[in-house]
């Protein structure tokens, strides 16, 4: 390669640094997917257990969800302790991400008000699902686009719950929502480069 | 090319490979096939670049078996990490108006 003048040299340096940033960011996103995968699988199984358990024994729904949630958080804590922390953060486009997070927060706040005030029998379930969807959407915004896609899909999946009868919603949320998380977790595990 | 730039790392594909390896957690090995998908390279292309980097002592290649399946894994060496950091620093110096040779 011959660099004949300053302008050309700077342009080549800029392109080279962009290539380096591309390689780094792809690796970091893949690492994030690999680390996110066990959480998706864990909570996917928890959702399936909670919703299907409530479907089978509606009178014990509160107990089932209490146990499932406690086990879910305990296992999550264990996973956090076991997993190594990723030490490197991204500095670029941080401002844009803060703004996008604020916009998302506002939009979801409006959505949650609509859901909770709807008086629909599935409102609480839809609310819980969209909260999870929001969490993945924001995580995806900061850490890896596949998580954002997952968050958007979860939100849409649970909003479709308005069209489903209450008993059917338990199965729908358990199998499609929980199963979707497990499938996404397995998919992300395949992205882990290590 | 300015003296500070590393001719081996400077090729765009090798720069991306070194960037990915340098960004991975210390001591971790990246699987060849995952690195290939990650960077959108072909088997032959990645293999050739890895061979060049290995020849320069910038990466170490480990071959073993995972069950019955052969597995090739790659990691940046200390020299590779240092060369990559120096190369990126030289690129930044050019952007900041330093030496362009």
PDB file of C-alpha atoms in Angstrom:
ATOM      1  CA  UNK A   1       0.000   0.000   0.000  1.00  0.00           C
ATOM      2  CA  UNK A   2       1.353   3.429  -0.842  1.00  0.00           C
ATOM      3  CA  UNK A   3       0.165   6.444   1.079  1.00  0.00           C
ATOM      4  CA  UNK A   4       0.857   9.436  -1.081  1.00  0.00           C
ATOM      5  CA  UNK A   5      -0.623  12.290   0.912  1.00  0.00           C
ATOM      6  CA  UNK A   6      -2.079  13.241   4.243  1.00  0.00           C
ATOM      7  CA  UNK A   7      -5.703  13.300   3.137  1.00  0.00           C
ATOM      8  CA  UNK A   8      -5.492   9.820   1.653  1.00  0.00           C
ATOM      9  CA  UNK A   9      -3.606   8.547   4.697  1.00  0.00           C
ATOM     10  CA  UNK A  10      -6.271   9.846   7.042  1.00  0.00           C
ATOM     11  CA  UNK A  11      -9.056   8.358   4.967  1.00  0.00           C
ATOM     12  CA  UNK A  12      -7.302   4.988   4.941  1.00  0.00           C
ATOM     13  CA  UNK A  13      -6.699   5.220   8.689  1.00  0.00           C
ATOM     14  CA  UNK A  14     -10.360   6.074   9.254  1.00  0.00           C
ATOM     15  CA  UNK A  15     -11.478   3.071   7.182  1.00  0.00           C
ATOM     16  CA  UNK A  16      -9.013   0.791   8.951  1.00  0.00           C
ATOM     17  CA  UNK A  17     -10.205   1.905  12.391  1.00  0.00           C
ATOM     18  CA  UNK A  18     -13.811   1.337  11.251  1.00  0.00           C
ATOM     19  CA  UNK A  19     -12.847  -2.210  10.210  1.00  0.00           C
ATOM     20  CA  UNK A  20     -11.241  -2.799  13.597  1.00  0.00           C
ATOM     21  CA  UNK A  21     -14.310  -1.458  15.390  1.00  0.00           C
ATOM     22  CA  UNK A  22     -16.505  -3.710  13.262  1.00  0.00           C
ATOM     23  CA  UNK A  23     -14.510  -6.798  14.220  1.00  0.00           C
ATOM     24  CA  UNK A  24     -14.545  -5.829  17.892  1.00  0.00           C
ATOM     25  CA  UNK A  25     -18.252  -5.017  18.014  1.00  0.00           C
ATOM     26  CA  UNK A  26     -19.225  -8.272  16.273  1.00  0.00           C
ATOM     27  CA  UNK A  27     -17.239 -10.245  18.813  1.00  0.00           C
ATOM     28  CA  UNK A  28     -18.651  -8.325  21.768  1.00  0.00           C
ATOM     29  CA  UNK A  29     -22.226  -8.784  20.495  1.00  0.00           C
ATOM     30  CA  UNK A  30     -21.613 -12.517  20.057  1.00  0.00           C
ATOM     31  CA  UNK A  31     -20.238 -12.742  23.590  1.00  0.00           C
ATOM     32  CA  UNK A  32     -23.294 -10.943  24.936  1.00  0.00           C
ATOM     33  CA  UNK A  33     -25.594 -13.357  23.089  1.00  0.00           C
ATOM     34  CA  UNK A  34     -23.721 -16.272  24.581  1.00  0.00           C
ATOM     35  CA  UNK A  35     -24.065 -14.835  28.068  1.00  0.00           C
ATOM     36  CA  UNK A  36     -27.745 -13.960  27.600  1.00  0.00           C
ATOM     37  CA  UNK A  37     -28.675 -17.418  26.367  1.00  0.00           C
ATOM     38  CA  UNK A  38     -28.873 -19.266  29.731  1.00  0.00           C
ATOM     39  CA  UNK A  39     -31.101 -16.520  31.183  1.00  0.00           C
ATOM     40  CA  UNK A  40     -33.516 -16.823  28.268  1.00  0.00           C
ATOM     41  CA  UNK A  41     -33.641 -20.584  28.626  1.00  0.00           C
ATOM     42  CA  UNK A  42     -34.088 -20.340  32.403  1.00  0.00           C
ATOM     43  CA  UNK A  43     -36.938 -17.828  32.259  1.00  0.00           C
ATOM     44  CA  UNK A  44     -38.492 -19.594  29.288  1.00  0.00           C
ATOM     45  CA  UNK A  45     -38.749 -22.749  31.369  1.00  0.00           C
ATOM     46  CA  UNK A  46     -40.031 -20.715  34.347  1.00  0.00           C
ATOM     47  CA  UNK A  47     -42.747 -19.140  32.216  1.00  0.00           C
ATOM     48  CA  UNK A  48     -43.798 -22.486  30.827  1.00  0.00           C
ATOM     49  CA  UNK A  49     -43.951 -23.977  34.315  1.00  0.00           C
ATOM     50  CA  UNK A  50     -45.865 -20.997  35.712  1.00  0.00           C
ATOM     51  CA  UNK A  51     -48.437 -20.632  32.985  1.00  0.00           C
ATOM     52  CA  UNK A  52     -48.991 -24.327  32.322  1.00  0.00           C
ATOM     53  CA  UNK A  53     -49.140 -24.981  36.099  1.00  0.00           C
ATOM     54  CA  UNK A  54     -51.754 -22.237  36.451  1.00  0.00           C
ATOM     55  CA  UNK A  55     -53.669 -23.723  33.531  1.00  0.00           C
ATOM     56  CA  UNK A  56     -53.698 -27.142  35.198  1.00  0.00           C
ATOM     57  CA  UNK A  57     -54.428 -25.876  38.735  1.00  0.00           C
ATOM     58  CA  UNK A  58     -55.916 -22.360  38.507  1.00  0.00           C
ATOM     59  CA  UNK A  59     -56.737 -22.283  42.242  1.00  0.00           C
ATOM     60  CA  UNK A  60     -53.022 -22.647  43.056  1.00  0.00           C
ATOM     61  CA  UNK A  61     -51.857 -20.022  40.582  1.00  0.00           C
ATOM     62  CA  UNK A  62     -50.471 -17.623  43.201  1.00  0.00           C
ATOM     63  CA  UNK A  63     -48.477 -20.365  44.925  1.00  0.00           C
ATOM     64  CA  UNK A  64     -47.169 -21.714  41.629  1.00  0.00           C
ATOM     65  CA  UNK A  65     -46.013 -18.277  40.466  1.00  0.00           C
ATOM     66  CA  UNK A  66     -44.443 -17.487  43.856  1.00  0.00           C
ATOM     67  CA  UNK A  67     -42.390 -20.675  43.779  1.00  0.00           C
ATOM     68  CA  UNK A  68     -41.492 -20.332  40.097  1.00  0.00           C
ATOM     69  CA  UNK A  69     -40.463 -16.684  40.510  1.00  0.00           C
ATOM     70  CA  UNK A  70     -38.396 -17.380  43.645  1.00  0.00           C
ATOM     71  CA  UNK A  71     -36.626 -20.295  41.963  1.00  0.00           C
ATOM     72  CA  UNK A  72     -36.133 -18.207  38.822  1.00  0.00           C
ATOM     73  CA  UNK A  73     -34.474 -15.330  40.690  1.00  0.00           C
ATOM     74  CA  UNK A  74     -32.364 -17.638  42.832  1.00  0.00           C
ATOM     75  CA  UNK A  75     -31.075 -19.414  39.722  1.00  0.00           C
ATOM     76  CA  UNK A  76     -30.546 -16.076  37.983  1.00  0.00           C
ATOM     77  CA  UNK A  77     -28.430 -14.897  40.910  1.00  0.00           C
ATOM     78  CA  UNK A  78     -26.445 -18.119  40.730  1.00  0.00           C
ATOM     79  CA  UNK A  79     -25.888 -17.613  36.992  1.00  0.00           C
ATOM     80  CA  UNK A  80     -24.740 -14.040  37.574  1.00  0.00           C
ATOM     81  CA  UNK A  81     -22.252 -15.222  40.177  1.00  0.00           C
ATOM     82  CA  UNK A  82     -20.971 -18.011  37.950  1.00  0.00           C
ATOM     83  CA  UNK A  83     -20.635 -16.010  34.753  1.00  0.00           C
ATOM     84  CA  UNK A  84     -17.586 -13.895  34.278  1.00  0.00           C
ATOM     85  CA  UNK A  85     -18.280 -10.235  33.848  1.00  0.00           C
ATOM     86  CA  UNK A  86     -17.503  -8.615  30.549  1.00  0.00           C
ATOM     87  CA  UNK A  87     -15.067  -5.860  31.293  1.00  0.00           C
ATOM     88  CA  UNK A  88     -15.272  -3.891  28.138  1.00  0.00           C
ATOM     89  CA  UNK A  89     -18.038  -1.448  27.332  1.00  0.00           C
ATOM     90  CA  UNK A  90     -18.815   0.413  24.191  1.00  0.00           C
ATOM     91  CA  UNK A  91     -18.288   4.133  24.164  1.00  0.00           C
ATOM     92  CA  UNK A  92     -19.557   5.040  20.723  1.00  0.00           C
ATOM     93  CA  UNK A  93     -23.131   6.090  20.019  1.00  0.00           C
ATOM     94  CA  UNK A  94     -23.836   6.208  23.726  1.00  0.00           C
ATOM     95  CA  UNK A  95     -25.788   9.472  23.535  1.00  0.00           C
ATOM     96  CA  UNK A  96     -28.041   8.121  20.815  1.00  0.00           C
ATOM     97  CA  UNK A  97     -28.722   5.038  22.889  1.00  0.00           C
ATOM     98  CA  UNK A  98     -29.676   7.082  25.938  1.00  0.00           C
ATOM     99  CA  UNK A  99     -32.143   9.041  23.801  1.00  0.00           C
ATOM    100  CA  UNK A 100     -33.580   5.910  22.220  1.00  0.00           C
ATOM    101  CA  UNK A 101     -33.950   4.340  25.689  1.00  0.00           C
ATOM    102  CA  UNK A 102     -35.880   7.396  26.892  1.00  0.00           C
ATOM    103  CA  UNK A 103     -38.179   7.261  23.852  1.00  0.00           C
ATOM    104  CA  UNK A 104     -38.783   3.547  24.426  1.00  0.00           C
ATOM    105  CA  UNK A 105     -39.523   4.134  28.099  1.00  0.00           C
ATOM    106  CA  UNK A 106     -42.104   6.795  27.242  1.00  0.00           C
ATOM    107  CA  UNK A 107     -43.728   4.620  24.579  1.00  0.00           C
ATOM    108  CA  UNK A 108     -43.917   1.591  26.842  1.00  0.00           C
ATOM    109  CA  UNK A 109     -45.268   3.661  29.755  1.00  0.00           C
ATOM    110  CA  UNK A 110     -48.131   4.708  27.497  1.00  0.00           C
ATOM    111  CA  UNK A 111     -48.583   1.122  26.330  1.00  0.00           C
ATOM    112  CA  UNK A 112     -48.689  -0.195  29.911  1.00  0.00           C
ATOM    113  CA  UNK A 113     -51.261   2.421  30.916  1.00  0.00           C
ATOM    114  CA  UNK A 114     -53.395   1.316  27.983  1.00  0.00           C
ATOM    115  CA  UNK A 115     -52.980  -2.378  28.841  1.00  0.00           C
ATOM    116  CA  UNK A 116     -53.677  -2.039  32.569  1.00  0.00           C
ATOM    117  CA  UNK A 117     -56.633   0.292  32.119  1.00  0.00           C
ATOM    118  CA  UNK A 118     -58.183  -1.876  29.420  1.00  0.00           C
ATOM    119  CA  UNK A 119     -60.034  -4.013  31.958  1.00  0.00           C
ATOM    120  CA  UNK A 120     -59.259  -7.054  29.787  1.00  0.00           C
ATOM    121  CA  UNK A 121     -59.041 -10.402  31.596  1.00  0.00           C
ATOM    122  CA  UNK A 122     -55.508 -10.959  30.233  1.00  0.00           C
ATOM    123  CA  UNK A 123     -54.291  -7.451  31.076  1.00  0.00           C
ATOM    124  CA  UNK A 124     -51.895  -8.467  33.868  1.00  0.00           C
ATOM    125  CA  UNK A 125     -50.358 -11.267  31.817  1.00  0.00           C
ATOM    126  CA  UNK A 126     -49.967  -8.983  28.817  1.00  0.00           C
ATOM    127  CA  UNK A 127     -48.419  -6.329  31.068  1.00  0.00           C
ATOM    128  CA  UNK A 128     -45.891  -8.822  32.508  1.00  0.00           C
ATOM    129  CA  UNK A 129     -44.951 -10.036  29.025  1.00  0.00           C
ATOM    130  CA  UNK A 130     -44.480  -6.535  27.637  1.00  0.00           C
ATOM    131  CA  UNK A 131     -42.318  -5.567  30.648  1.00  0.00           C
ATOM    132  CA  UNK A 132     -40.007  -8.454  29.731  1.00  0.00           C
ATOM    133  CA  UNK A 133     -40.156  -7.391  26.084  1.00  0.00           C
ATOM    134  CA  UNK A 134     -39.165  -3.861  27.084  1.00  0.00           C
ATOM    135  CA  UNK A 135     -36.231  -5.165  29.128  1.00  0.00           C
ATOM    136  CA  UNK A 136     -34.884  -7.149  26.163  1.00  0.00           C
ATOM    137  CA  UNK A 137     -35.500  -4.248  23.797  1.00  0.00           C
ATOM    138  CA  UNK A 138     -33.421  -1.887  25.944  1.00  0.00           C
ATOM    139  CA  UNK A 139     -30.765  -4.565  26.502  1.00  0.00           C
ATOM    140  CA  UNK A 140     -30.622  -5.065  22.737  1.00  0.00           C
ATOM    141  CA  UNK A 141     -30.245  -1.355  22.168  1.00  0.00           C
ATOM    142  CA  UNK A 142     -27.120  -1.342  24.320  1.00  0.00           C
ATOM    143  CA  UNK A 143     -25.709  -4.817  23.918  1.00  0.00           C
ATOM    144  CA  UNK A 144     -26.777  -6.646  20.763  1.00  0.00           C
ATOM    145  CA  UNK A 145     -29.458  -6.185  18.094  1.00  0.00           C
ATOM    146  CA  UNK A 146     -30.807  -9.750  18.320  1.00  0.00           C
ATOM    147  CA  UNK A 147     -31.981  -9.036  21.870  1.00  0.00           C
ATOM    148  CA  UNK A 148     -33.866  -5.994  20.582  1.00  0.00           C
ATOM    149  CA  UNK A 149     -35.584  -8.147  17.945  1.00  0.00           C
ATOM    150  CA  UNK A 150     -36.497 -10.622  20.671  1.00  0.00           C
ATOM    151  CA  UNK A 151     -37.914  -7.822  22.845  1.00  0.00           C
ATOM    152  CA  UNK A 152     -40.044  -6.473  20.010  1.00  0.00           C
ATOM    153  CA  UNK A 153     -41.284  -9.984  19.166  1.00  0.00           C
ATOM    154  CA  UNK A 154     -42.190 -10.676  22.807  1.00  0.00           C
ATOM    155  CA  UNK A 155     -44.114  -7.402  23.012  1.00  0.00           C
ATOM    156  CA  UNK A 156     -46.117  -8.202  19.870  1.00  0.00           C
ATOM    157  CA  UNK A 157     -46.678 -11.790  20.998  1.00  0.00           C
ATOM    158  CA  UNK A 158     -48.174 -10.659  24.290  1.00  0.00           C
ATOM    159  CA  UNK A 159     -50.218  -7.833  22.778  1.00  0.00           C
ATOM    160  CA  UNK A 160     -51.851 -10.505  20.640  1.00  0.00           C
ATOM    161  CA  UNK A 161     -53.125 -11.832  23.984  1.00  0.00           C
ATOM    162  CA  UNK A 162     -56.001  -9.324  23.738  1.00  0.00           C
ATOM    163  CA  UNK A 163     -57.516 -11.606  21.109  1.00  0.00           C
ATOM    164  CA  UNK A 164     -57.228 -14.806  23.157  1.00  0.00           C
ATOM    165  CA  UNK A 165     -59.696 -16.160  25.758  1.00  0.00           C
ATOM    166  CA  UNK A 166     -58.337 -16.077  29.385  1.00  0.00           C
ATOM    167  CA  UNK A 167     -57.810 -19.838  29.813  1.00  0.00           C
ATOM    168  CA  UNK A 168     -56.287 -20.108  26.372  1.00  0.00           C
ATOM    169  CA  UNK A 169     -53.992 -17.191  27.202  1.00  0.00           C
ATOM    170  CA  UNK A 170     -52.326 -19.169  29.999  1.00  0.00           C
ATOM    171  CA  UNK A 171     -51.301 -21.874  27.549  1.00  0.00           C
ATOM    172  CA  UNK A 172     -50.506 -19.359  24.828  1.00  0.00           C
ATOM    173  CA  UNK A 173     -48.235 -17.325  27.120  1.00  0.00           C
ATOM    174  CA  UNK A 174     -46.633 -20.410  28.630  1.00  0.00           C
ATOM    175  CA  UNK A 175     -45.895 -22.317  25.468  1.00  0.00           C
ATOM    176  CA  UNK A 176     -45.356 -19.546  22.926  1.00  0.00           C
ATOM    177  CA  UNK A 177     -43.826 -16.981  25.294  1.00  0.00           C
ATOM    178  CA  UNK A 178     -41.779 -19.431  27.349  1.00  0.00           C
ATOM    179  CA  UNK A 179     -40.980 -21.628  24.380  1.00  0.00           C
ATOM    180  CA  UNK A 180     -39.969 -18.575  22.404  1.00  0.00           C
ATOM    181  CA  UNK A 181     -37.517 -17.557  25.127  1.00  0.00           C
ATOM    182  CA  UNK A 182     -36.021 -21.050  25.232  1.00  0.00           C
ATOM    183  CA  UNK A 183     -35.703 -21.111  21.428  1.00  0.00           C
ATOM    184  CA  UNK A 184     -34.117 -17.656  21.443  1.00  0.00           C
ATOM    185  CA  UNK A 185     -31.733 -18.750  24.199  1.00  0.00           C
ATOM    186  CA  UNK A 186     -30.647 -21.778  22.190  1.00  0.00           C
ATOM    187  CA  UNK A 187     -30.216 -19.592  19.101  1.00  0.00           C
ATOM    188  CA  UNK A 188     -28.065 -17.090  20.989  1.00  0.00           C
ATOM    189  CA  UNK A 189     -25.991 -19.911  22.486  1.00  0.00           C
ATOM    190  CA  UNK A 190     -24.958 -20.780  18.918  1.00  0.00           C
ATOM    191  CA  UNK A 191     -23.631 -17.241  18.470  1.00  0.00           C
ATOM    192  CA  UNK A 192     -21.157 -17.623  21.340  1.00  0.00           C
ATOM    193  CA  UNK A 193     -17.735 -17.715  19.668  1.00  0.00           C
ATOM    194  CA  UNK A 194     -15.878 -19.210  22.630  1.00  0.00           C
TER     195      UNK A 194
ATOM    196  CA  UNK B   1       3.108   3.150   4.664  1.00  0.00           C
ATOM    197  CA  UNK B   2       4.238   4.759   7.953  1.00  0.00           C
ATOM    198  CA  UNK B   3       6.762   2.676   9.881  1.00  0.00           C
ATOM    199  CA  UNK B   4       4.428   2.351  12.873  1.00  0.00           C
ATOM    200  CA  UNK B   5       1.783   0.530  10.810  1.00  0.00           C
ATOM    201  CA  UNK B   6       2.049  -3.244  10.776  1.00  0.00           C
ATOM    202  CA  UNK B   7       1.913  -4.517   7.193  1.00  0.00           C
ATOM    203  CA  UNK B   8       0.584  -7.913   8.286  1.00  0.00           C
ATOM    204  CA  UNK B   9      -2.263  -6.565  10.398  1.00  0.00           C
ATOM    205  CA  UNK B  10      -3.118  -3.718   8.027  1.00  0.00           C
ATOM    206  CA  UNK B  11      -5.041  -5.888   5.520  1.00  0.00           C
ATOM    207  CA  UNK B  12      -8.743  -5.206   6.309  1.00  0.00           C
ATOM    208  CA  UNK B  13      -9.724  -8.847   6.915  1.00  0.00           C
ATOM    209  CA  UNK B  14      -6.719  -9.483   9.159  1.00  0.00           C
ATOM    210  CA  UNK B  15      -7.389  -6.261  11.031  1.00  0.00           C
ATOM    211  CA  UNK B  16     -10.967  -7.417  11.741  1.00  0.00           C
ATOM    212  CA  UNK B  17      -9.705 -10.846  12.791  1.00  0.00           C
ATOM    213  CA  UNK B  18      -7.175  -9.319  15.174  1.00  0.00           C
ATOM    214  CA  UNK B  19      -9.805  -6.867  16.479  1.00  0.00           C
ATOM    215  CA  UNK B  20     -12.165  -9.745  17.278  1.00  0.00           C
ATOM    216  CA  UNK B  21      -9.412 -11.786  18.922  1.00  0.00           C
ATOM    217  CA  UNK B  22      -8.164  -8.780  20.888  1.00  0.00           C
ATOM    218  CA  UNK B  23     -11.699  -8.052  22.148  1.00  0.00           C
ATOM    219  CA  UNK B  24     -12.248 -11.570  23.418  1.00  0.00           C
ATOM    220  CA  UNK B  25     -11.775 -12.248  27.128  1.00  0.00           C
ATOM    221  CA  UNK B  26      -8.201 -12.944  28.208  1.00  0.00           C
ATOM    222  CA  UNK B  27      -7.081 -16.456  27.451  1.00  0.00           C
ATOM    223  CA  UNK B  28     -10.225 -17.471  25.585  1.00  0.00           C
ATOM    224  CA  UNK B  29     -10.027 -19.384  22.334  1.00  0.00           C
ATOM    225  CA  UNK B  30     -12.397 -18.566  19.488  1.00  0.00           C
ATOM    226  CA  UNK B  31     -13.675 -21.397  17.343  1.00  0.00           C
ATOM    227  CA  UNK B  32     -12.652 -21.152  13.696  1.00  0.00           C
ATOM    228  CA  UNK B  33     -16.149 -21.804  12.363  1.00  0.00           C
ATOM    229  CA  UNK B  34     -17.750 -19.261  14.707  1.00  0.00           C
ATOM    230  CA  UNK B  35     -15.128 -16.654  13.826  1.00  0.00           C
ATOM    231  CA  UNK B  36     -15.798 -17.345  10.146  1.00  0.00           C
ATOM    232  CA  UNK B  37     -19.543 -16.716  10.589  1.00  0.00           C
ATOM    233  CA  UNK B  38     -18.932 -13.749  12.873  1.00  0.00           C
ATOM    234  CA  UNK B  39     -16.754 -11.945  10.343  1.00  0.00           C
ATOM    235  CA  UNK B  40     -18.586 -13.148   7.224  1.00  0.00           C
ATOM    236  CA  UNK B  41     -15.500 -14.778   5.694  1.00  0.00           C
ATOM    237  CA  UNK B  42     -15.176 -18.006   3.736  1.00  0.00           C
ATOM    238  CA  UNK B  43     -13.310 -21.034   5.074  1.00  0.00           C
ATOM    239  CA  UNK B  44     -10.446 -20.543   2.631  1.00  0.00           C
ATOM    240  CA  UNK B  45     -10.209 -16.803   3.175  1.00  0.00           C
ATOM    241  CA  UNK B  46     -10.168 -17.044   6.954  1.00  0.00           C
ATOM    242  CA  UNK B  47      -7.772 -19.988   6.843  1.00  0.00           C
ATOM    243  CA  UNK B  48      -5.313 -18.087   4.667  1.00  0.00           C
ATOM    244  CA  UNK B  49      -5.408 -14.990   6.884  1.00  0.00           C
ATOM    245  CA  UNK B  50      -5.038 -17.068  10.039  1.00  0.00           C
ATOM    246  CA  UNK B  51      -2.022 -18.825   8.494  1.00  0.00           C
ATOM    247  CA  UNK B  52      -0.433 -15.446   7.758  1.00  0.00           C
ATOM    248  CA  UNK B  53      -1.094 -14.209  11.297  1.00  0.00           C
ATOM    249  CA  UNK B  54       0.171 -17.474  12.755  1.00  0.00           C
ATOM    250  CA  UNK B  55       3.332 -17.207  10.666  1.00  0.00           C
ATOM    251  CA  UNK B  56       3.953 -13.766  12.151  1.00  0.00           C
ATOM    252  CA  UNK B  57       3.447 -15.131  15.656  1.00  0.00           C
ATOM    253  CA  UNK B  58       0.324 -13.020  16.211  1.00  0.00           C
ATOM    254  CA  UNK B  59      -2.113 -15.882  16.741  1.00  0.00           C
ATOM    255  CA  UNK B  60      -1.902 -19.398  18.118  1.00  0.00           C
ATOM    256  CA  UNK B  61      -3.985 -22.159  16.556  1.00  0.00           C
ATOM    257  CA  UNK B  62      -5.143 -25.085  18.662  1.00  0.00           C
ATOM    258  CA  UNK B  63      -6.580 -28.219  17.059  1.00  0.00           C
ATOM    259  CA  UNK B  64      -8.401 -30.833  19.121  1.00  0.00           C
ATOM    260  CA  UNK B  65     -11.585 -32.890  19.180  1.00  0.00           C
ATOM    261  CA  UNK B  66     -14.936 -32.049  20.712  1.00  0.00           C
ATOM    262  CA  UNK B  67     -16.389 -35.519  21.081  1.00  0.00           C
ATOM    263  CA  UNK B  68     -15.704 -37.025  17.680  1.00  0.00           C
ATOM    264  CA  UNK B  69     -15.675 -33.730  15.824  1.00  0.00           C
ATOM    265  CA  UNK B  70     -12.416 -31.976  15.002  1.00  0.00           C
ATOM    266  CA  UNK B  71     -12.215 -28.449  16.332  1.00  0.00           C
ATOM    267  CA  UNK B  72      -9.884 -25.585  15.464  1.00  0.00           C
ATOM    268  CA  UNK B  73      -9.585 -22.706  17.884  1.00  0.00           C
ATOM    269  CA  UNK B  74      -7.631 -19.489  17.674  1.00  0.00           C
ATOM    270  CA  UNK B  75      -6.319 -16.971  20.183  1.00  0.00           C
ATOM    271  CA  UNK B  76      -4.198 -13.861  19.889  1.00  0.00           C
ATOM    272  CA  UNK B  77      -0.714 -14.254  21.338  1.00  0.00           C
ATOM    273  CA  UNK B  78       0.906 -11.636  23.567  1.00  0.00           C
ATOM    274  CA  UNK B  79       2.867 -10.443  20.549  1.00  0.00           C
ATOM    275  CA  UNK B  80      -0.409 -10.295  18.587  1.00  0.00           C
ATOM    276  CA  UNK B  81      -2.132  -8.220  21.255  1.00  0.00           C
ATOM    277  CA  UNK B  82       0.824  -5.841  21.401  1.00  0.00           C
ATOM    278  CA  UNK B  83       1.063  -5.547  17.611  1.00  0.00           C
ATOM    279  CA  UNK B  84      -2.669  -4.897  17.312  1.00  0.00           C
ATOM    280  CA  UNK B  85      -2.598  -2.207  20.004  1.00  0.00           C
ATOM    281  CA  UNK B  86       0.412  -0.545  18.376  1.00  0.00           C
ATOM    282  CA  UNK B  87      -1.245  -0.681  14.952  1.00  0.00           C
ATOM    283  CA  UNK B  88      -4.472   0.901  16.219  1.00  0.00           C
ATOM    284  CA  UNK B  89      -2.460   3.566  18.059  1.00  0.00           C
ATOM    285  CA  UNK B  90      -0.592   4.338  14.830  1.00  0.00           C
ATOM    286  CA  UNK B  91      -3.871   4.627  12.923  1.00  0.00           C
ATOM    287  CA  UNK B  92      -5.220   7.008  15.554  1.00  0.00           C
ATOM    288  CA  UNK B  93      -2.025   9.064  15.357  1.00  0.00           C
ATOM    289  CA  UNK B  94      -2.553   9.437  11.613  1.00  0.00           C
ATOM    290  CA  UNK B  95      -6.136  10.558  12.166  1.00  0.00           C
ATOM    291  CA  UNK B  96      -4.954  13.014  14.795  1.00  0.00           C
ATOM    292  CA  UNK B  97      -2.567  14.556  12.286  1.00  0.00           C
ATOM    293  CA  UNK B  98       0.641  12.740  13.162  1.00  0.00           C
ATOM    294  CA  UNK B  99       3.170  11.000  10.950  1.00  0.00           C
ATOM    295  CA  UNK B 100       1.955   9.743   7.580  1.00  0.00           C
ATOM    296  CA  UNK B 101       5.339   8.674   6.307  1.00  0.00           C
TER     297      UNK B 101
END
